[in-house]
Amino acid sequence: MTTRYIEPKSATTVFNQVVAKLTKLGFSVWGSRVLSVRGRKSGELRSVPVNLLELDGEQYLVAPRGVTQWVRNLRAAGEGQLRVGRRVEEFTFVELGDDEKPAILRPYLKRWKFEVGVFFDGVDAKASDEKLREIAPGYPIFRITVR
């Protein structure tokens, strides 16, 4: 099986820059955070806006474009930071197995389909559990624990 990754288009890059700037200024856009993680090769801090899903007292990061650079870096670093304005929270994580993902994908799609739906090939929050389980391998999901 090939690793699923959708490279960002220029419109996505511009959108991400705007969201990141607003989030760094303290304006969370629909739950946005700026994720910072050490680059696995450079060791430099890399940042990207992400949607933080809060569900049943837990927090999750979903990678709608698949195994992106931030996913690879997070896996290598084992920890990261989330920022809104001046508030920075350091966290560790557990990556979810595919069988756990439908319970997270459904509320994630319900909240952010307008923004990330294009990365889900027509699958939305109303999809069956079977369909969500079928697509689960292509969407890394991390349950984070703030330190």
PDB file of C-alpha atoms in Angstrom:
ATOM      1  CA  MET A   1       0.000   0.000   0.000  1.00  0.00           C
ATOM      2  CA  THR A   2       1.315   3.448  -0.887  1.00  0.00           C
ATOM      3  CA  THR A   3       1.372   6.209   1.683  1.00  0.00           C
ATOM      4  CA  ARG A   4      -1.401   8.742   1.122  1.00  0.00           C
ATOM      5  CA  TYR A   5      -0.210  12.348   0.833  1.00  0.00           C
ATOM      6  CA  ILE A   6      -1.892  15.281  -0.884  1.00  0.00           C
ATOM      7  CA  GLU A   7       0.566  18.090  -1.544  1.00  0.00           C
ATOM      8  CA  PRO A   8      -0.816  21.545  -0.727  1.00  0.00           C
ATOM      9  CA  LYS A   9      -1.764  23.731  -3.670  1.00  0.00           C
ATOM     10  CA  SER A  10      -0.882  27.429  -3.708  1.00  0.00           C
ATOM     11  CA  ALA A  11      -4.388  28.408  -2.514  1.00  0.00           C
ATOM     12  CA  THR A  12      -4.002  26.062   0.466  1.00  0.00           C
ATOM     13  CA  THR A  13      -0.607  27.565   1.267  1.00  0.00           C
ATOM     14  CA  VAL A  14      -2.041  31.101   1.213  1.00  0.00           C
ATOM     15  CA  PHE A  15      -5.040  30.048   3.335  1.00  0.00           C
ATOM     16  CA  ASN A  16      -2.693  28.346   5.842  1.00  0.00           C
ATOM     17  CA  GLN A  17      -0.523  31.468   6.068  1.00  0.00           C
ATOM     18  CA  VAL A  18      -3.550  33.640   6.853  1.00  0.00           C
ATOM     19  CA  VAL A  19      -4.899  31.190   9.459  1.00  0.00           C
ATOM     20  CA  ALA A  20      -1.445  30.827  11.049  1.00  0.00           C
ATOM     21  CA  LYS A  21      -0.999  34.596  11.291  1.00  0.00           C
ATOM     22  CA  LEU A  22      -4.442  35.097  12.872  1.00  0.00           C
ATOM     23  CA  THR A  23      -3.862  32.201  15.289  1.00  0.00           C
ATOM     24  CA  LYS A  24      -0.441  33.546  16.314  1.00  0.00           C
ATOM     25  CA  LEU A  25      -2.153  36.880  17.007  1.00  0.00           C
ATOM     26  CA  GLY A  26      -4.566  35.081  19.324  1.00  0.00           C
ATOM     27  CA  PHE A  27      -7.575  34.616  17.041  1.00  0.00           C
ATOM     28  CA  SER A  28      -8.398  30.928  16.819  1.00  0.00           C
ATOM     29  CA  VAL A  29     -10.196  30.246  13.545  1.00  0.00           C
ATOM     30  CA  TRP A  30     -12.730  27.451  14.220  1.00  0.00           C
ATOM     31  CA  GLY A  31     -10.420  25.790  16.756  1.00  0.00           C
ATOM     32  CA  SER A  32      -7.179  26.455  14.905  1.00  0.00           C
ATOM     33  CA  ARG A  33      -3.799  26.155  16.568  1.00  0.00           C
ATOM     34  CA  VAL A  34      -0.310  26.600  15.219  1.00  0.00           C
ATOM     35  CA  LEU A  35       1.499  23.288  15.543  1.00  0.00           C
ATOM     36  CA  SER A  36       5.265  23.554  15.983  1.00  0.00           C
ATOM     37  CA  VAL A  37       7.482  20.500  15.866  1.00  0.00           C
ATOM     38  CA  ARG A  38      11.206  19.912  15.344  1.00  0.00           C
ATOM     39  CA  GLY A  39      12.124  18.978  11.790  1.00  0.00           C
ATOM     40  CA  ARG A  40      13.323  15.398  11.605  1.00  0.00           C
ATOM     41  CA  LYS A  41      16.269  16.331   9.380  1.00  0.00           C
ATOM     42  CA  SER A  42      17.021  19.981  10.143  1.00  0.00           C
ATOM     43  CA  GLY A  43      16.186  20.022  13.853  1.00  0.00           C
ATOM     44  CA  GLU A  44      14.614  23.434  13.279  1.00  0.00           C
ATOM     45  CA  LEU A  45      11.169  24.248  14.612  1.00  0.00           C
ATOM     46  CA  ARG A  46       8.571  23.909  11.808  1.00  0.00           C
ATOM     47  CA  SER A  47       5.077  25.398  12.122  1.00  0.00           C
ATOM     48  CA  VAL A  48       1.748  24.802  10.407  1.00  0.00           C
ATOM     49  CA  PRO A  49      -1.875  25.601  11.312  1.00  0.00           C
ATOM     50  CA  VAL A  50      -3.966  22.622  12.398  1.00  0.00           C
ATOM     51  CA  ASN A  51      -7.517  22.045  13.637  1.00  0.00           C
ATOM     52  CA  LEU A  52      -7.609  20.838  17.227  1.00  0.00           C
ATOM     53  CA  LEU A  53     -10.611  18.591  17.832  1.00  0.00           C
ATOM     54  CA  GLU A  54     -11.806  18.445  21.421  1.00  0.00           C
ATOM     55  CA  LEU A  55     -14.024  15.427  22.049  1.00  0.00           C
ATOM     56  CA  ASP A  56     -15.154  13.811  25.303  1.00  0.00           C
ATOM     57  CA  GLY A  57     -12.398  15.489  27.323  1.00  0.00           C
ATOM     58  CA  GLU A  58      -9.650  14.456  24.873  1.00  0.00           C
ATOM     59  CA  GLN A  59      -7.822  16.430  22.186  1.00  0.00           C
ATOM     60  CA  TYR A  60      -6.980  15.169  18.703  1.00  0.00           C
ATOM     61  CA  LEU A  61      -5.003  16.245  15.664  1.00  0.00           C
ATOM     62  CA  VAL A  62      -6.151  14.825  12.328  1.00  0.00           C
ATOM     63  CA  ALA A  63      -4.034  14.988   9.165  1.00  0.00           C
ATOM     64  CA  PRO A  64      -6.607  15.426   6.363  1.00  0.00           C
ATOM     65  CA  ARG A  65      -3.922  15.459   3.640  1.00  0.00           C
ATOM     66  CA  GLY A  66      -2.374  12.202   4.857  1.00  0.00           C
ATOM     67  CA  VAL A  67       1.238  11.614   5.836  1.00  0.00           C
ATOM     68  CA  THR A  68       2.347  15.233   5.565  1.00  0.00           C
ATOM     69  CA  GLN A  69       5.655  16.731   6.632  1.00  0.00           C
ATOM     70  CA  TRP A  70       4.182  17.709  10.013  1.00  0.00           C
ATOM     71  CA  VAL A  71       3.042  14.099  10.544  1.00  0.00           C
ATOM     72  CA  ARG A  72       6.504  12.746   9.709  1.00  0.00           C
ATOM     73  CA  ASN A  73       8.171  15.320  11.940  1.00  0.00           C
ATOM     74  CA  LEU A  74       5.790  14.681  14.842  1.00  0.00           C
ATOM     75  CA  ARG A  75       6.336  10.933  14.653  1.00  0.00           C
ATOM     76  CA  ALA A  76      10.118  11.479  14.713  1.00  0.00           C
ATOM     77  CA  ALA A  77      10.119  14.111  17.473  1.00  0.00           C
ATOM     78  CA  GLY A  78       7.611  12.403  19.766  1.00  0.00           C
ATOM     79  CA  GLU A  79       6.312  15.758  21.005  1.00  0.00           C
ATOM     80  CA  GLY A  80       5.168  19.147  19.798  1.00  0.00           C
ATOM     81  CA  GLN A  81       3.715  22.511  20.737  1.00  0.00           C
ATOM     82  CA  LEU A  82       0.349  24.105  20.053  1.00  0.00           C
ATOM     83  CA  ARG A  83      -0.031  27.877  20.062  1.00  0.00           C
ATOM     84  CA  VAL A  84      -2.843  30.403  20.142  1.00  0.00           C
ATOM     85  CA  GLY A  85      -1.565  33.921  20.645  1.00  0.00           C
ATOM     86  CA  ARG A  86       1.002  33.887  23.436  1.00  0.00           C
ATOM     87  CA  ARG A  87      -0.315  30.654  24.949  1.00  0.00           C
ATOM     88  CA  VAL A  88       1.935  27.731  24.078  1.00  0.00           C
ATOM     89  CA  GLU A  89       1.136  24.205  25.225  1.00  0.00           C
ATOM     90  CA  GLU A  90       3.680  21.426  24.934  1.00  0.00           C
ATOM     91  CA  PHE A  91       2.277  17.968  24.325  1.00  0.00           C
ATOM     92  CA  THR A  92       3.031  14.323  23.798  1.00  0.00           C
ATOM     93  CA  PHE A  93       0.790  12.019  21.797  1.00  0.00           C
ATOM     94  CA  VAL A  94      -0.433   8.550  20.995  1.00  0.00           C
ATOM     95  CA  GLU A  95      -1.159   7.762  17.350  1.00  0.00           C
ATOM     96  CA  LEU A  96      -4.511   6.021  16.947  1.00  0.00           C
ATOM     97  CA  GLY A  97      -4.975   2.690  15.234  1.00  0.00           C
ATOM     98  CA  ASP A  98      -7.275   2.458  12.235  1.00  0.00           C
ATOM     99  CA  ASP A  99     -10.116   0.837  14.209  1.00  0.00           C
ATOM    100  CA  GLU A 100     -10.202   3.867  16.558  1.00  0.00           C
ATOM    101  CA  LYS A 101     -10.319   6.464  13.791  1.00  0.00           C
ATOM    102  CA  PRO A 102     -14.007   6.428  12.699  1.00  0.00           C
ATOM    103  CA  ALA A 103     -15.091   7.760  16.107  1.00  0.00           C
ATOM    104  CA  ILE A 104     -12.793  10.759  15.545  1.00  0.00           C
ATOM    105  CA  LEU A 105     -13.219  11.226  11.788  1.00  0.00           C
ATOM    106  CA  ARG A 106     -17.010  11.633  12.063  1.00  0.00           C
ATOM    107  CA  PRO A 107     -16.981  14.652  14.450  1.00  0.00           C
ATOM    108  CA  TYR A 108     -13.923  16.069  12.672  1.00  0.00           C
ATOM    109  CA  LEU A 109     -15.766  16.022   9.344  1.00  0.00           C
ATOM    110  CA  LYS A 110     -18.930  17.369  10.933  1.00  0.00           C
ATOM    111  CA  ARG A 111     -17.037  20.405  12.210  1.00  0.00           C
ATOM    112  CA  TRP A 112     -14.560  21.084   9.378  1.00  0.00           C
ATOM    113  CA  LYS A 113     -15.985  19.526   6.188  1.00  0.00           C
ATOM    114  CA  PHE A 114     -16.299  23.006   4.645  1.00  0.00           C
ATOM    115  CA  GLU A 115     -12.539  23.392   4.989  1.00  0.00           C
ATOM    116  CA  VAL A 116     -11.120  19.873   4.538  1.00  0.00           C
ATOM    117  CA  GLY A 117     -13.856  18.028   2.652  1.00  0.00           C
ATOM    118  CA  VAL A 118     -11.898  18.199  -0.596  1.00  0.00           C
ATOM    119  CA  PHE A 119      -9.313  15.854   0.972  1.00  0.00           C
ATOM    120  CA  PHE A 120     -11.933  13.183   1.771  1.00  0.00           C
ATOM    121  CA  ASP A 121     -13.129  12.297  -1.752  1.00  0.00           C
ATOM    122  CA  GLY A 122     -16.829  12.789  -1.021  1.00  0.00           C
ATOM    123  CA  VAL A 123     -16.813  11.062   2.375  1.00  0.00           C
ATOM    124  CA  ASP A 124     -18.538  13.144   5.050  1.00  0.00           C
ATOM    125  CA  ALA A 125     -19.814  12.872   8.614  1.00  0.00           C
ATOM    126  CA  LYS A 126     -22.871  10.917   7.447  1.00  0.00           C
ATOM    127  CA  ALA A 127     -20.742   8.075   6.048  1.00  0.00           C
ATOM    128  CA  SER A 128     -21.179   4.612   7.516  1.00  0.00           C
ATOM    129  CA  ASP A 129     -18.757   3.317  10.128  1.00  0.00           C
ATOM    130  CA  GLU A 130     -17.606   0.802   7.512  1.00  0.00           C
ATOM    131  CA  LYS A 131     -16.746   3.567   5.027  1.00  0.00           C
ATOM    132  CA  LEU A 132     -14.893   5.587   7.668  1.00  0.00           C
ATOM    133  CA  ARG A 133     -12.953   2.453   8.659  1.00  0.00           C
ATOM    134  CA  GLU A 134     -12.160   1.826   4.984  1.00  0.00           C
ATOM    135  CA  ILE A 135     -10.565   5.275   4.549  1.00  0.00           C
ATOM    136  CA  ALA A 136      -8.952   5.361   8.016  1.00  0.00           C
ATOM    137  CA  PRO A 137      -5.463   4.185   6.947  1.00  0.00           C
ATOM    138  CA  GLY A 138      -5.014   7.350   4.884  1.00  0.00           C
ATOM    139  CA  TYR A 139      -5.624   9.760   7.762  1.00  0.00           C
ATOM    140  CA  PRO A 140      -3.137   9.850  10.652  1.00  0.00           C
ATOM    141  CA  ILE A 141      -4.800  10.844  13.940  1.00  0.00           C
ATOM    142  CA  PHE A 142      -3.028  11.745  17.179  1.00  0.00           C
ATOM    143  CA  ARG A 143      -4.548  11.926  20.669  1.00  0.00           C
ATOM    144  CA  ILE A 144      -2.510  14.559  22.441  1.00  0.00           C
ATOM    145  CA  THR A 145      -1.739  15.035  26.103  1.00  0.00           C
ATOM    146  CA  VAL A 146      -0.755  18.543  27.187  1.00  0.00           C
ATOM    147  CA  ARG A 147       2.124  18.554  29.654  1.00  0.00           C
TER     148      ARG A 147
END
